[in-house]
Short mmCIF file of C-alpha atoms (C1' of nucleotides) in Angstrom, two decimals:
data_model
loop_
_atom_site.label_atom_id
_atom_site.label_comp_id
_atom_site.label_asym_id
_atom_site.label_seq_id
_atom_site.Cartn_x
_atom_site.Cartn_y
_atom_site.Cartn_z
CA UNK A 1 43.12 -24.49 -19.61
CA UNK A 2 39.07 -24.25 -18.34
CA UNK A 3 36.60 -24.18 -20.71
CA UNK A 4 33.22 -21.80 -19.82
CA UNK A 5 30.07 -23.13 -21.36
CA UNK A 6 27.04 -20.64 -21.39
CA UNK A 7 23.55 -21.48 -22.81
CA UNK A 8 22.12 -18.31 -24.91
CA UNK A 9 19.39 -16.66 -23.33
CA UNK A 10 18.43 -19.95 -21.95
CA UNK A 11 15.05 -20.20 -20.80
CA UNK A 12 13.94 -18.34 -23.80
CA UNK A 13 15.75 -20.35 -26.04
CA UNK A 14 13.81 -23.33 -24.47
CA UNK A 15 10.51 -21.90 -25.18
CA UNK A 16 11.22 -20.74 -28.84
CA UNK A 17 12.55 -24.75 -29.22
CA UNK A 18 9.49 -25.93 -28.01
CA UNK A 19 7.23 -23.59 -29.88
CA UNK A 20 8.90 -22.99 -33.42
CA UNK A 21 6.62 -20.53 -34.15
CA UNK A 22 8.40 -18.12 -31.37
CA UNK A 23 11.69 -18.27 -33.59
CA UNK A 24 12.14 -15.02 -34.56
CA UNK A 25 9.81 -12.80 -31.83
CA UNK A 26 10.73 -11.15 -29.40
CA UNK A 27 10.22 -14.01 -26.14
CA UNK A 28 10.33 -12.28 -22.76
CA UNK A 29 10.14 -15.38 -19.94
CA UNK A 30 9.59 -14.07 -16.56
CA UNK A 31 6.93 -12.58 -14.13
CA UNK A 32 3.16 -11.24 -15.30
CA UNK A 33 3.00 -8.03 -17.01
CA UNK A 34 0.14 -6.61 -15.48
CA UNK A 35 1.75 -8.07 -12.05
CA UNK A 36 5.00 -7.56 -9.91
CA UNK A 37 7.97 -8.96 -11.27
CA UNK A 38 11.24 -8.84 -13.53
CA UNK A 39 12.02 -10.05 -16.72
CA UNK A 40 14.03 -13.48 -16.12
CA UNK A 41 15.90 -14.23 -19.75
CA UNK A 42 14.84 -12.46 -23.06
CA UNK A 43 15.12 -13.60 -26.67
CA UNK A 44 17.82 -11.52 -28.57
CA UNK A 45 15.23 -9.69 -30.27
CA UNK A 46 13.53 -8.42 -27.18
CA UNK A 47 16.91 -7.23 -26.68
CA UNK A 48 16.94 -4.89 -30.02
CA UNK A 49 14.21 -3.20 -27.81
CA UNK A 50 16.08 -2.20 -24.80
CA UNK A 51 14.60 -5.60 -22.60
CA UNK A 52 17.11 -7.03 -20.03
CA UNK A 53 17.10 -9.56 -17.68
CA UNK A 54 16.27 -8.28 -13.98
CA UNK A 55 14.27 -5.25 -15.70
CA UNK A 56 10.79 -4.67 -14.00
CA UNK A 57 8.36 -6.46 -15.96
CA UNK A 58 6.24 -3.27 -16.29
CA UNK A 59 9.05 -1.66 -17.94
CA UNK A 60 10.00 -4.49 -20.18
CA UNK A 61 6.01 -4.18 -21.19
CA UNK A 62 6.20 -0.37 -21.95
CA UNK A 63 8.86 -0.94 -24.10
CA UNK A 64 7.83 -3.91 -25.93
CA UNK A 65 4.43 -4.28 -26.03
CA UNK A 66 4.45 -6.24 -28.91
CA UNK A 67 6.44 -8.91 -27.24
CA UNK A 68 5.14 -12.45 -26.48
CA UNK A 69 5.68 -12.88 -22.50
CA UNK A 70 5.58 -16.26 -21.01
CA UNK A 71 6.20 -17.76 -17.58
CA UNK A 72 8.92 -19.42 -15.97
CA UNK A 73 8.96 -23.41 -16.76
CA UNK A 74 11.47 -24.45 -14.13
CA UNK A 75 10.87 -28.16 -14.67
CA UNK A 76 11.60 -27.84 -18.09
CA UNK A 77 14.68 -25.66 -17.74
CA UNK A 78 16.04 -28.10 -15.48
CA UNK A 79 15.65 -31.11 -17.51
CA UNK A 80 17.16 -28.98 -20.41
CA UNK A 81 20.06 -28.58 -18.08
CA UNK A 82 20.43 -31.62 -16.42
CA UNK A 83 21.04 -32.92 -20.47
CA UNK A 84 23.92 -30.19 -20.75
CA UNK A 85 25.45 -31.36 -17.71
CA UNK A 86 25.46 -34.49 -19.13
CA UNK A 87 27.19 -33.76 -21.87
CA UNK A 88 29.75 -31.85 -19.92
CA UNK A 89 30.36 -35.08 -17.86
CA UNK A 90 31.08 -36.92 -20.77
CA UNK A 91 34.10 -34.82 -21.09
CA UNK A 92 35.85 -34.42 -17.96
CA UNK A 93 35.59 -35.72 -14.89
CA UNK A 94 35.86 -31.74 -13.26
CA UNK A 95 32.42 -30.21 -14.18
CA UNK A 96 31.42 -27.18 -11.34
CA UNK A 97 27.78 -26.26 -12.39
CA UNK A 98 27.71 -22.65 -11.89
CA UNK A 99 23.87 -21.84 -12.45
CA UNK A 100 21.37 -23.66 -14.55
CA UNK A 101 22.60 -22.79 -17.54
CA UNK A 102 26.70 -22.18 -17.23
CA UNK A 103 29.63 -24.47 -15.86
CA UNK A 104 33.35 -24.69 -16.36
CA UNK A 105 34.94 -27.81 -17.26
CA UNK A 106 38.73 -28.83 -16.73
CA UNK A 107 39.97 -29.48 -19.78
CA UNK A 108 43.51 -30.41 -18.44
CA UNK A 109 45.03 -33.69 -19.19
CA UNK A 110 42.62 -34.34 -21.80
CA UNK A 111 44.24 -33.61 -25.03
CA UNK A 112 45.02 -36.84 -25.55
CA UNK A 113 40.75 -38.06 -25.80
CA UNK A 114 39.81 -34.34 -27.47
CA UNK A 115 42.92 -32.84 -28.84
CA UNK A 116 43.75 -29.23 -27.65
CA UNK A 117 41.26 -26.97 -25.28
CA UNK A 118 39.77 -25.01 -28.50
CA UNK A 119 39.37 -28.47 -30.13
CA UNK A 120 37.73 -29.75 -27.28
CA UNK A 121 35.31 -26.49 -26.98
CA UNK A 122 34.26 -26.87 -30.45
CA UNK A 123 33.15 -30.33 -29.73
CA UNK A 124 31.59 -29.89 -26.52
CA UNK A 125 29.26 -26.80 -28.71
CA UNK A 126 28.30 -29.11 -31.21
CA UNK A 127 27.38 -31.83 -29.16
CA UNK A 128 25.11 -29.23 -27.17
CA UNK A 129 23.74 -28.27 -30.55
CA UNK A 130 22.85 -31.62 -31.95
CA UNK A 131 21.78 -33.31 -28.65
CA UNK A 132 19.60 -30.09 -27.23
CA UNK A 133 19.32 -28.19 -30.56
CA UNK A 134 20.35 -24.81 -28.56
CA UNK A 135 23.55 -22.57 -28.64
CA UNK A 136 26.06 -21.69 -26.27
CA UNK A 137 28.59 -19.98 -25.74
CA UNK A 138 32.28 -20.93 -24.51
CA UNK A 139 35.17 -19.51 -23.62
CA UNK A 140 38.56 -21.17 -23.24
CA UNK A 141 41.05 -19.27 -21.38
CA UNK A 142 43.96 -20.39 -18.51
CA UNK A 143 40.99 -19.50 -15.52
CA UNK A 144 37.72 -19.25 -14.15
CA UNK A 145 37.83 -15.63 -14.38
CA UNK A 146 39.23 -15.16 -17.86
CA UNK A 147 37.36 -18.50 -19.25
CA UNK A 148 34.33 -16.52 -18.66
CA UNK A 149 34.84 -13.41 -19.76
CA UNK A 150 36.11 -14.90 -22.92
CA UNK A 151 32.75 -16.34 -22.99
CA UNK A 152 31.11 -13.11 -22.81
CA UNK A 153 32.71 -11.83 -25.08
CA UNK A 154 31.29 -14.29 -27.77
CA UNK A 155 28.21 -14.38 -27.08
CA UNK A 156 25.71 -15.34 -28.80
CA UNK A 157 27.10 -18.44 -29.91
CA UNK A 158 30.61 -17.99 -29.43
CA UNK A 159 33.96 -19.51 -29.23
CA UNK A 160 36.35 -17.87 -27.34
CA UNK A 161 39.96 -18.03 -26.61
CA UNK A 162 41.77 -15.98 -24.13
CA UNK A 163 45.95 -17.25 -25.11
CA UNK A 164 47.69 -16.74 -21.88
CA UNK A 165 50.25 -14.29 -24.09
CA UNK A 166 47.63 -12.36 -25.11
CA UNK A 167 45.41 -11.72 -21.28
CA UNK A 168 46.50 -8.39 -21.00
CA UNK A 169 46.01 -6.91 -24.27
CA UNK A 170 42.30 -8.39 -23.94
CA UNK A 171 42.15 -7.42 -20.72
CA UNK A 172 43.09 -3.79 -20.19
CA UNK A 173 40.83 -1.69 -22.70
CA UNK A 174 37.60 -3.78 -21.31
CA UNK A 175 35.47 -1.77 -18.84
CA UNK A 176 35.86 -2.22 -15.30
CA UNK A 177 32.44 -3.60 -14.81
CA UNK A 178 33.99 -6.90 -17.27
CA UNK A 179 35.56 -7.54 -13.67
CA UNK A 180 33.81 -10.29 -11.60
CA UNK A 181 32.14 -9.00 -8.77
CA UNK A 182 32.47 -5.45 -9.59
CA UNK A 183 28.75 -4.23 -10.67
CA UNK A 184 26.65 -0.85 -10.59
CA UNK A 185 28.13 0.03 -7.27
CA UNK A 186 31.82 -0.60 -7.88
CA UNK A 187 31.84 0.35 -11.01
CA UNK A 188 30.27 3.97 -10.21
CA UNK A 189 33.03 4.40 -7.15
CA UNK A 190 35.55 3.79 -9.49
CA UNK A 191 34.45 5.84 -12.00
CA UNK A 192 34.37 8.48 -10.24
CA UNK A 193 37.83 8.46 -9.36
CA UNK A 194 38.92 8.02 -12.44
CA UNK A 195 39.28 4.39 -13.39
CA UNK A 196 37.12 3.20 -16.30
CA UNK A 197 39.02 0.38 -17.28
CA UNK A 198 40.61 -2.74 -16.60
CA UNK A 199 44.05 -1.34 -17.70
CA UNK A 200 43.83 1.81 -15.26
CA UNK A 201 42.52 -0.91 -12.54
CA UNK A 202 45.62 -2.58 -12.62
CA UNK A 203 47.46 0.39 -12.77
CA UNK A 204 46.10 1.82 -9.71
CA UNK A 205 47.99 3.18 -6.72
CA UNK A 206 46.22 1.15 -3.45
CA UNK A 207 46.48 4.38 -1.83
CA UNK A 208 44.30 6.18 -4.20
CA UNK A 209 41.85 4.14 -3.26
CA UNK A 210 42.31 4.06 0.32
CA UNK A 211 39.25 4.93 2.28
CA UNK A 212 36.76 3.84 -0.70
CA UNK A 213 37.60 0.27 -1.24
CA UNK A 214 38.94 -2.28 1.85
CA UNK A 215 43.19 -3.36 1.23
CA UNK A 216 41.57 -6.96 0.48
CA UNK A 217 38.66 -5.78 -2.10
CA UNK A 218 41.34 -3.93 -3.83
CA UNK A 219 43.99 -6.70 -3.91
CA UNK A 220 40.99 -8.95 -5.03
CA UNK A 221 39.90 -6.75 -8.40
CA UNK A 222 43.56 -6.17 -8.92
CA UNK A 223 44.48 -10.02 -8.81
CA UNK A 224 41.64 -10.44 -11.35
CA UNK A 225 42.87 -7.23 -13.89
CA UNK A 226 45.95 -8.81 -13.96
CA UNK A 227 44.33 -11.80 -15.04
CA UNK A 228 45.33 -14.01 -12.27
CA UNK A 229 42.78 -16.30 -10.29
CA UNK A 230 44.06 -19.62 -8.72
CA UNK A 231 40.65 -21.01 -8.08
CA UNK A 232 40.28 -24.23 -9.32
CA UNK A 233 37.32 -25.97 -10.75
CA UNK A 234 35.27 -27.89 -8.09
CA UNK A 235 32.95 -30.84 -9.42
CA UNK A 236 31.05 -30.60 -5.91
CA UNK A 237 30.25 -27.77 -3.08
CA UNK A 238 28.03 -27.63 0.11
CA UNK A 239 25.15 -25.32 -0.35
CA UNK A 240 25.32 -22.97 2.09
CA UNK A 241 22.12 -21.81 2.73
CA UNK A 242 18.40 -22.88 1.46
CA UNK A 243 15.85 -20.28 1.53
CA UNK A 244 12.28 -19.24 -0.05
CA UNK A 245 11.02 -16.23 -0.42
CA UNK A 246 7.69 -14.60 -1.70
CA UNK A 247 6.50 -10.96 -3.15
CA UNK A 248 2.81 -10.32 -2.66
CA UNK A 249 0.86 -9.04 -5.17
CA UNK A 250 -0.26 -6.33 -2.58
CA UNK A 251 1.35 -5.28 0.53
CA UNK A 252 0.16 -6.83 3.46
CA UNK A 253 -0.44 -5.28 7.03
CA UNK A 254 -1.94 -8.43 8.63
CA UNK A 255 0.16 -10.27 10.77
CA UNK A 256 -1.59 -13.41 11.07
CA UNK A 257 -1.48 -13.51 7.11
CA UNK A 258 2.58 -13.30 7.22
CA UNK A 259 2.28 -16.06 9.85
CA UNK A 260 0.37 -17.93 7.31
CA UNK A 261 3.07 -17.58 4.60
CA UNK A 262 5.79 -17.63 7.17
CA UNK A 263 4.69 -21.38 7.20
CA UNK A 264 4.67 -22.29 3.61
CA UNK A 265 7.88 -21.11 3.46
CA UNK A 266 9.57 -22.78 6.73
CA UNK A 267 7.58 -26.12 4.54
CA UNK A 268 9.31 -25.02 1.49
CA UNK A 269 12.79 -24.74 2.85
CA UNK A 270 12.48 -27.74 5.62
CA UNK A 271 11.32 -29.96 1.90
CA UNK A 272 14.63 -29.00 0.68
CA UNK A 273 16.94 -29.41 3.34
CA UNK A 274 15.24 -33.28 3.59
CA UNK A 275 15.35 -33.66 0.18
CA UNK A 276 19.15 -32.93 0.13
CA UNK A 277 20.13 -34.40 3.64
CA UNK A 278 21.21 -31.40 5.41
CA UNK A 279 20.08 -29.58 8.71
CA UNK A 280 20.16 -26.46 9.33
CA UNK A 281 21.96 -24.20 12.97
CA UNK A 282 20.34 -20.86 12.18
CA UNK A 283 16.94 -19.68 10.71
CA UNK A 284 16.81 -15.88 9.02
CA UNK A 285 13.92 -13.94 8.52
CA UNK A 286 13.71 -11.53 5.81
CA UNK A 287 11.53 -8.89 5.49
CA UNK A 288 10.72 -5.91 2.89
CA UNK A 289 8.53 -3.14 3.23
CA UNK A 290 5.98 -1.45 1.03
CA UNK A 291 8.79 1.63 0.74
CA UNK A 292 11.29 -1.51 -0.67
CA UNK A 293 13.42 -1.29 2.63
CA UNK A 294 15.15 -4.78 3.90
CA UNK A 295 15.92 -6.31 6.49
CA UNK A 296 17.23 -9.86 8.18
CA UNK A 297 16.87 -11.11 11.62
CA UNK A 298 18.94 -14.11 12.38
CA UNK A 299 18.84 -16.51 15.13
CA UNK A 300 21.29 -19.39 15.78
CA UNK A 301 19.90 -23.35 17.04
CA UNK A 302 21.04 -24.93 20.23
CA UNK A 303 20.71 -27.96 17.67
CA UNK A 304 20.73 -28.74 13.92
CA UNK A 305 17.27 -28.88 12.55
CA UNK A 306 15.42 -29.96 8.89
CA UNK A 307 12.08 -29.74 10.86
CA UNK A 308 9.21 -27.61 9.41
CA UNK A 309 7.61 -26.82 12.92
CA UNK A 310 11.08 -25.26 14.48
CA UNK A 311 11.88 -23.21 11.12
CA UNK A 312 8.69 -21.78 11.23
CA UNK A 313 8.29 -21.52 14.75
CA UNK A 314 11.48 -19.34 14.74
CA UNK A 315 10.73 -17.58 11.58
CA UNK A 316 7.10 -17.07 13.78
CA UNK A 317 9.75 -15.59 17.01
CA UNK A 318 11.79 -13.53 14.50
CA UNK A 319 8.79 -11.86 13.64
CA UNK A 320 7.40 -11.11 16.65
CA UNK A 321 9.90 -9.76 18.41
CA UNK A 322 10.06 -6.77 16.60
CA UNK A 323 7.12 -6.53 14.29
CA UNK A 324 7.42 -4.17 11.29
CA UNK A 325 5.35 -0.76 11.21
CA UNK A 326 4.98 -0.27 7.58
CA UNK A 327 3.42 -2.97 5.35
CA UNK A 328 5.92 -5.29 3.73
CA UNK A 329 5.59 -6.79 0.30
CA UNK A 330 8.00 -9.63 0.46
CA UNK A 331 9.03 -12.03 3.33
CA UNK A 332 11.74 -15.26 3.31
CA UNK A 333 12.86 -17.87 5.47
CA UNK A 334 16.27 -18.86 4.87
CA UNK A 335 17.72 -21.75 6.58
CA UNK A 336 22.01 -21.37 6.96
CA UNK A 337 25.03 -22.53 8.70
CA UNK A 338 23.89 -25.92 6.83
CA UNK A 339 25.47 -29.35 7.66
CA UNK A 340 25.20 -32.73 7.00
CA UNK A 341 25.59 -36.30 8.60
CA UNK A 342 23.65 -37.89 11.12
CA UNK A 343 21.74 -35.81 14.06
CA UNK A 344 23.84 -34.43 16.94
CA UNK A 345 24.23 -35.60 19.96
CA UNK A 346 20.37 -35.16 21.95
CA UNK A 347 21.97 -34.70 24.95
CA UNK A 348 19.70 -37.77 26.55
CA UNK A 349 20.24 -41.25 26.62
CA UNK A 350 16.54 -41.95 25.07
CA UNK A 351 17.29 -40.03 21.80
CA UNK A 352 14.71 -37.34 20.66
CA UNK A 353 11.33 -36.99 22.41
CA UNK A 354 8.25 -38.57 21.19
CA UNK A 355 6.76 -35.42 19.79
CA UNK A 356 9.91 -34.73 17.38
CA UNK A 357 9.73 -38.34 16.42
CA UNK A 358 6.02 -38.14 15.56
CA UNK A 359 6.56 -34.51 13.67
CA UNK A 360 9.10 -35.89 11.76
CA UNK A 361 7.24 -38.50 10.52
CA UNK A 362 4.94 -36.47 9.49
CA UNK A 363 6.79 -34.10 7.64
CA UNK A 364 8.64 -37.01 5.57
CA UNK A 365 4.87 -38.05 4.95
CA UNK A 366 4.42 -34.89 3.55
CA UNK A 367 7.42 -34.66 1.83
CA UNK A 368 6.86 -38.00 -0.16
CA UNK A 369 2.98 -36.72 -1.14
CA UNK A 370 4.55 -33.49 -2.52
CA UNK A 371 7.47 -35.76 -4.53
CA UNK A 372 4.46 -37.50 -6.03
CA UNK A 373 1.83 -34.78 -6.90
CA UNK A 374 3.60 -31.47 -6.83
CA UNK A 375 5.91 -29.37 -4.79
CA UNK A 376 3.24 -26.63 -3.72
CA UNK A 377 0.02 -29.78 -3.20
CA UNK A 378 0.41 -30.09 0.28
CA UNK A 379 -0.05 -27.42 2.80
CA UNK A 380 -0.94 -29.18 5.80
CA UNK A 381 -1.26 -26.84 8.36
CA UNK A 382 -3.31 -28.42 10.30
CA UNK A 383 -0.77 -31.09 10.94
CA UNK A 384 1.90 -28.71 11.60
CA UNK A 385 0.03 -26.77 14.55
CA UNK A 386 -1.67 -30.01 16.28
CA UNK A 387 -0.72 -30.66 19.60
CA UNK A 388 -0.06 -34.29 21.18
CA UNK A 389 -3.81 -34.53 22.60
CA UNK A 390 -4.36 -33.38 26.09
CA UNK A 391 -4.41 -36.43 28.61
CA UNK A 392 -8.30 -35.47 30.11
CA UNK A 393 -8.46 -35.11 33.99
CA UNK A 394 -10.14 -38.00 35.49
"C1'" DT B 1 8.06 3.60 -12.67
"C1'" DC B 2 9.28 -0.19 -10.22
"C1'" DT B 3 12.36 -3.04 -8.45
"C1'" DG B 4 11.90 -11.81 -8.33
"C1'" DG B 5 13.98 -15.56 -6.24
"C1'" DG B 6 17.76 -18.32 -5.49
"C1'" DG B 7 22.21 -18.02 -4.03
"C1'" DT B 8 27.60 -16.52 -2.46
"C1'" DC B 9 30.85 -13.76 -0.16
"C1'" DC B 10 32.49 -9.97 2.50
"C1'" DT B 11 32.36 -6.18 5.99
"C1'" DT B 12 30.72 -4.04 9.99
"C1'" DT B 13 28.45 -3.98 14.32
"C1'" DT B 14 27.36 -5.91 18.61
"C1'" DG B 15 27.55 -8.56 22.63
"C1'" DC B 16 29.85 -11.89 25.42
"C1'" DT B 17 33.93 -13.69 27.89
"C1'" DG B 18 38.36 -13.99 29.99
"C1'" DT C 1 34.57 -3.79 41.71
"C1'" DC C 2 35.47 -1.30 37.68
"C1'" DT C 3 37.70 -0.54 33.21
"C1'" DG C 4 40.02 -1.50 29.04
"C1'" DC C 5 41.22 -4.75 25.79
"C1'" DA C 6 41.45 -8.70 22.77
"C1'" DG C 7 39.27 -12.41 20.64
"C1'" DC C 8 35.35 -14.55 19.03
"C1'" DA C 9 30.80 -15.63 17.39
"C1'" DA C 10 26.46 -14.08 16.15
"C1'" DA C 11 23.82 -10.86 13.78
"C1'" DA C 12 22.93 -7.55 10.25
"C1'" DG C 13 23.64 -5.47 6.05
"C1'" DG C 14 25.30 -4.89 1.46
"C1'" DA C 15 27.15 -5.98 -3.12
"C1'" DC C 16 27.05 -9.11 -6.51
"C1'" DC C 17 25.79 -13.11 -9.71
"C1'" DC C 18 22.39 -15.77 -12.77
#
DNA sequence: TCTGGGGTCCTTTTGCTG
DNA sequence: TCTGCAGCAAAAGGACCC
């Protein structure tokens, strides 16, 4: 059996705990109001008004004005969670962090230390309660996939059990959209031919659905209505991709200003990928216009790289080689196709040239000023765009 | 009316190579 | 030399999750 923890509306749970006299108001944490911006996690009674996470923060606004909106704490989330995940590790040895606030746990072999799964679920919420004085909710069920949706189905504060006798009479009168990985879009093709629930999912003929959904999406949802899913619970997994992104509070035409921010974010992304030893073999660009449109451009390194300079000097070629007519109102730098372990082969027998070997310096310089005094403290551009000095004719 | 930022995974398109 | 094809990797886009 896995157990699904999930912390109630988390980060606003955080702030009413941290300023009692919140308890009770409606707590919207996310962007500005009178800014761009979604709502992050609401209290439960922002909820009564209609306020959901991912909702434009304008429209959050119009329909609670009375609400008390705060911003994101990160640092403080993540210490809150780091506590959690402590807690979880005191359990089993098979924790898998999903997000900040939700994880399964293996709970096999254990019965012996906790006594059955729902036992063990119990414990596991008080121990959250009395160490973090938050709820959650949990969900015990034979997998991932039902383990959570029993959570769901609990929530606030919840316990949870999916029996494996009992998955498909849980199962088949839930909405499709219950489904992992189905959302607005999925949900609405389905709909429209017919299939509103789980049960009528599982039912379905493939080739009803040929020509709308691929042979492997379909055996995918239909794995999951039956209630099967053999993935197990994985205490560790590679990130694939580190990237940082930013909205502007106005669209911007100016190039050289996206240059600027093209190099905070190449900083911001090379500071992770050092800060987590990994390197990175291809840099994407992402742009979005004033009219919302995206897009990515993606090129691949002859070599793995966790250097500021060549993340934003290929975020800088991205850019320029095809740049954007309309305005654009967010860009990102993403670094994928990430891997660890020591620096490939330099294809000399000298190792990497003096310049690389100064600019990394310089950027783990950096990287230890930020550590100290703040992520966003030190922009040095300057450093970034100097050039080894030019040796002067005689 | 307005739509964040951090991710994962999958599909399709495109271009190269033998 | 040209064409068609298969296989592959890179690139791009899209859906989804918290």
């Amino acid at each position: 059996m896995i157990i699904h923890v999930d912390m109630d509306a988390f980060y606003a749970a955080v702030e009413q705990r941290e300023q009692p006299e919140l308890v009770g108001l409606p707590v919207i944490v996310g962007a500005d109001p009178r800014g761009r911006g979604v709502v992050s996690t609401c209290s439960y009674e922002a909820r009564v008004y209609g306020v959901r996470s991912a909702m434009p923060i304008g429209e959050a606004y119009r329909r609670c004005p009375q609400g008390v909106y705060l911003p994101v704490r990160m640092e403080l989330y993540c210490a809150v969670s780091q506590t959690v995940m402590e807690i979880l590790d005191s359990f089993s040895p098979l924790v898998e962090p999903l997000s900040i606030d939700e994880a399964f746990v293996d709970a096999a072999g254990l019965e012996g230390l906790f006594g059955p799964p729902e036992q063990m679920a119990e414990r596991i919420k008080a121990e959250i309660r009395a160490r973090t004085k938050l709820t959650c909710s949990v969900g015990v069920a034979p997998n991932k996939f039902l383990a959570k949706l029993a959570t769901e189905l609990g929530k606030p504060d919840g316990l949870t059990v999916i029996a494996p006798e009992r998955v498909q009479a849980v199962l088949d009168p839930l909405s499709v959209q219950r489904v992992f990985g189905v959302g607005r879009r999925t949900s609405a093709l389905l709909e429209s031919l017919g299939i509103h629930t789980i049960g009528q999912l599982r039912l379905a003929r493939p080739d009803a659905l040929t020509g709308h959904v691929s042979v492997q999406g379909l055996e995918h949802m239909q794995r999951l209505a039956r209630g099967e899913d053999d993935r197990i619970v994985e205490a560790y997994r590679n990130p694939k991709q580190m990237s940082a992104e930013r909205t502007f509070m106005v669209d911007i035409a100016s190039a050289a200003e996206i240059r600027k921010h093209l190099l905070e974010l190449a900083q911001d992304v090379g500071h992770s990928l050092r800060r987590r030893g990994f390197r990175a073999r291809s840099v994407r660009l992402k742009l979005r216009t004033e009219d919302f449109v995206t897009s990515t451009r993606t090129r691949s390194l002859a070599r793995a790289t966790d250097s500021d300079r060549v993340l934003y000097r290929t975020a800088c070629e991205l850019f320029n080689r095809t740049p954007p007519r309309r305005r654009l109102r967010l860009v990102g730098v993403a670094a994928a196709d990430l891997r660890t372990g020591p620096e490939e082969e330099q294809g000399t027998l000298f190792g990497p040239p003096p310049e690389e070997v100064q600019q990394a310096t310089i950027e783990r310089t950096v990287d230890r000023i930020r550590d100290r005094f703040g992520l966003a403290s030190v922009r040095p551009a300057a450093l970034l765009d100097r050039r080894p000095p030019r040796k002067r004719s005689r």
